[in-house]
Amino acid sequence: MMEVADFFVKNRVILGSSSKWRRQVLERRGCPCGQISPAIDEKQIRHDDPVVLVTMLANKKADACLENLKKTSPSSVFPDGYVYHLHARSSPETGGIGTNMAVPNNSGTVLPSYPSWLICSDQVAVFRNSIREKPANRDEGEAFLRDYSGSGDPVQVINATVLVNSYSKRRIERIDKGAAWFRHIPDADIKEILDKGLVLACAGGFAIDDEIMSKYVERIDGEEECFMGLPMSSFGKLIEGAIAQEGGPLSAGVQKCARGSTDLPSADPRVTWADE
């Protein structure tokens, strides 16, 4: 299976999400990437089937991100992890070694000149056949927690992940699921969980890694990252499928997204991308 961190290190990859949890998942895995927000109104996209719903939302986010990239400079997407360098050719003046001269990222270029892999995902929770997204307010968040507390029924999470090649526009998607069961959560702890506010920003209004809520997790089915909105254990298969869909590692779509490659008409062969 494709080594996931290696893929991120060797390629330009953009997380199409404003979620700090998805970003944390990638950081923990040693996966450097850029980030851009899709900024869509998710409430405008509805479906009764949770799998269809998250798939529609993930693809809509990808569509929005691709449009945003057309007018976005690399520096706003890759502010720290990727630096644009011009490696000067060796010369007698430099002792045959060469020097590095930083080239501003915001020099009028936009990201279509730098093809990248784009990751977008969406998640919903399902409890007793009812789809649950982020709680609309504290009262709904409290109702969700009381439903889960000692119910004996699992709350399921359903994730859709879409990987898009911005050069070829080909995309591949995957569905991952997980489930969690909770013991009885005392009223005082429900209040404290809500006071912290974390669960109000989570699909289904719960977080198994919350310091308080984690004490009441009876068991889970699936990887922890599945509950954080970006399942990584299956991401290698997604990458392999995307590369195969492009025509293999030597295909134009794959090569264009590699660090050090650009799609500028007059691209200088000395121009590369490198980590700080």
mmCIF file of C-alpha atoms in Angstrom, residues 19-25 28-29 121-127 132-134 148 153-161 175-182 198-199 201-210 213-214 216-234:
data_model
loop_
_atom_site.group_PDB
_atom_site.id
_atom_site.type_symbol
_atom_site.label_atom_id
_atom_site.label_comp_id
_atom_site.label_asym_id
_atom_site.label_seq_id
_atom_site.Cartn_x
_atom_site.Cartn_y
_atom_site.Cartn_z
ATOM 1 C CA SER A 19 -11.555 22.053 9.984
ATOM 2 C CA LYS A 20 -8.808 22.184 12.599
ATOM 3 C CA TRP A 21 -9.476 18.533 13.443
ATOM 4 C CA ARG A 22 -8.774 17.326 9.912
ATOM 5 C CA ARG A 23 -5.646 19.460 9.877
ATOM 6 C CA GLN A 24 -4.556 17.901 13.183
ATOM 7 C CA VAL A 25 -5.031 14.405 11.769
ATOM 8 C CA ARG A 28 -0.051 13.924 13.580
ATOM 9 C CA ARG A 29 0.687 11.675 10.623
ATOM 10 C CA SER A 121 -14.340 15.357 2.958
ATOM 11 C CA ASP A 122 -17.614 15.516 4.814
ATOM 12 C CA GLN A 123 -19.061 13.749 7.824
ATOM 13 C CA VAL A 124 -22.453 13.192 9.399
ATOM 14 C CA ALA A 125 -23.571 11.170 12.396
ATOM 15 C CA VAL A 126 -26.521 8.800 12.408
ATOM 16 C CA PHE A 127 -28.402 7.823 15.561
ATOM 17 C CA ARG A 132 -27.277 14.431 12.732
ATOM 18 C CA GLU A 133 -24.957 17.207 11.670
ATOM 19 C CA LYS A 134 -23.462 19.877 13.946
ATOM 20 C CA TYR A 148 -26.377 8.866 23.569
ATOM 21 C CA ASP A 153 -27.462 2.177 20.833
ATOM 22 C CA PRO A 154 -24.468 3.265 18.742
ATOM 23 C CA VAL A 155 -24.002 6.653 17.167
ATOM 24 C CA GLN A 156 -22.518 6.050 13.742
ATOM 25 C CA VAL A 157 -20.231 8.386 11.809
ATOM 26 C CA ILE A 158 -20.148 8.308 8.017
ATOM 27 C CA ASN A 159 -17.300 9.977 6.135
ATOM 28 C CA ALA A 160 -16.896 10.672 2.436
ATOM 29 C CA THR A 161 -13.393 11.570 1.248
ATOM 30 C CA ILE A 175 -16.785 6.029 2.201
ATOM 31 C CA ASP A 176 -15.620 5.110 5.718
ATOM 32 C CA LYS A 177 -17.760 4.401 8.769
ATOM 33 C CA GLY A 178 -17.341 4.108 12.518
ATOM 34 C CA ALA A 179 -19.598 3.696 15.537
ATOM 35 C CA ALA A 180 -19.409 4.590 19.224
ATOM 36 C CA TRP A 181 -21.345 3.472 22.290
ATOM 37 C CA PHE A 182 -21.536 5.599 25.447
ATOM 38 C CA LEU A 198 -16.070 21.607 21.436
ATOM 39 C CA VAL A 199 -18.913 19.207 20.665
ATOM 40 C CA ALA A 201 -18.669 22.132 16.275
ATOM 41 C CA CYS A 202 -18.751 18.366 15.673
ATOM 42 C CA ALA A 203 -21.106 16.301 13.535
ATOM 43 C CA GLY A 204 -23.560 14.601 15.867
ATOM 44 C CA GLY A 205 -22.535 16.843 18.766
ATOM 45 C CA PHE A 206 -19.954 14.497 20.288
ATOM 46 C CA ALA A 207 -16.195 13.975 20.333
ATOM 47 C CA ILE A 208 -14.625 10.744 21.558
ATOM 48 C CA ASP A 209 -11.303 12.509 22.185
ATOM 49 C CA ASP A 210 -12.842 15.169 24.432
ATOM 50 C CA MET A 213 -16.528 12.659 27.108
ATOM 51 C CA SER A 214 -13.791 10.113 26.445
ATOM 52 C CA TYR A 216 -17.780 7.586 28.986
ATOM 53 C CA VAL A 217 -16.917 5.870 25.717
ATOM 54 C CA GLU A 218 -17.879 2.242 26.238
ATOM 55 C CA ARG A 219 -16.390 1.082 22.952
ATOM 56 C CA ILE A 220 -15.840 2.162 19.382
ATOM 57 C CA ASP A 221 -15.926 0.352 16.078
ATOM 58 C CA GLY A 222 -13.461 1.881 13.618
ATOM 59 C CA GLU A 223 -10.348 4.033 13.839
ATOM 60 C CA GLU A 224 -10.263 7.136 16.017
ATOM 61 C CA GLU A 225 -9.481 9.370 13.025
ATOM 62 C CA CYS A 226 -12.768 8.306 11.459
ATOM 63 C CA PHE A 227 -14.488 10.276 14.227
ATOM 64 C CA MET A 228 -12.267 13.299 13.524
ATOM 65 C CA GLY A 229 -13.485 13.548 9.949
ATOM 66 C CA LEU A 230 -10.498 12.221 7.996
ATOM 67 C CA PRO A 231 -9.940 8.435 8.156
ATOM 68 C CA MET A 232 -6.296 7.781 7.329
ATOM 69 C CA SER A 233 -5.986 4.000 7.582
ATOM 70 C CA SER A 234 -7.657 3.648 4.189
#
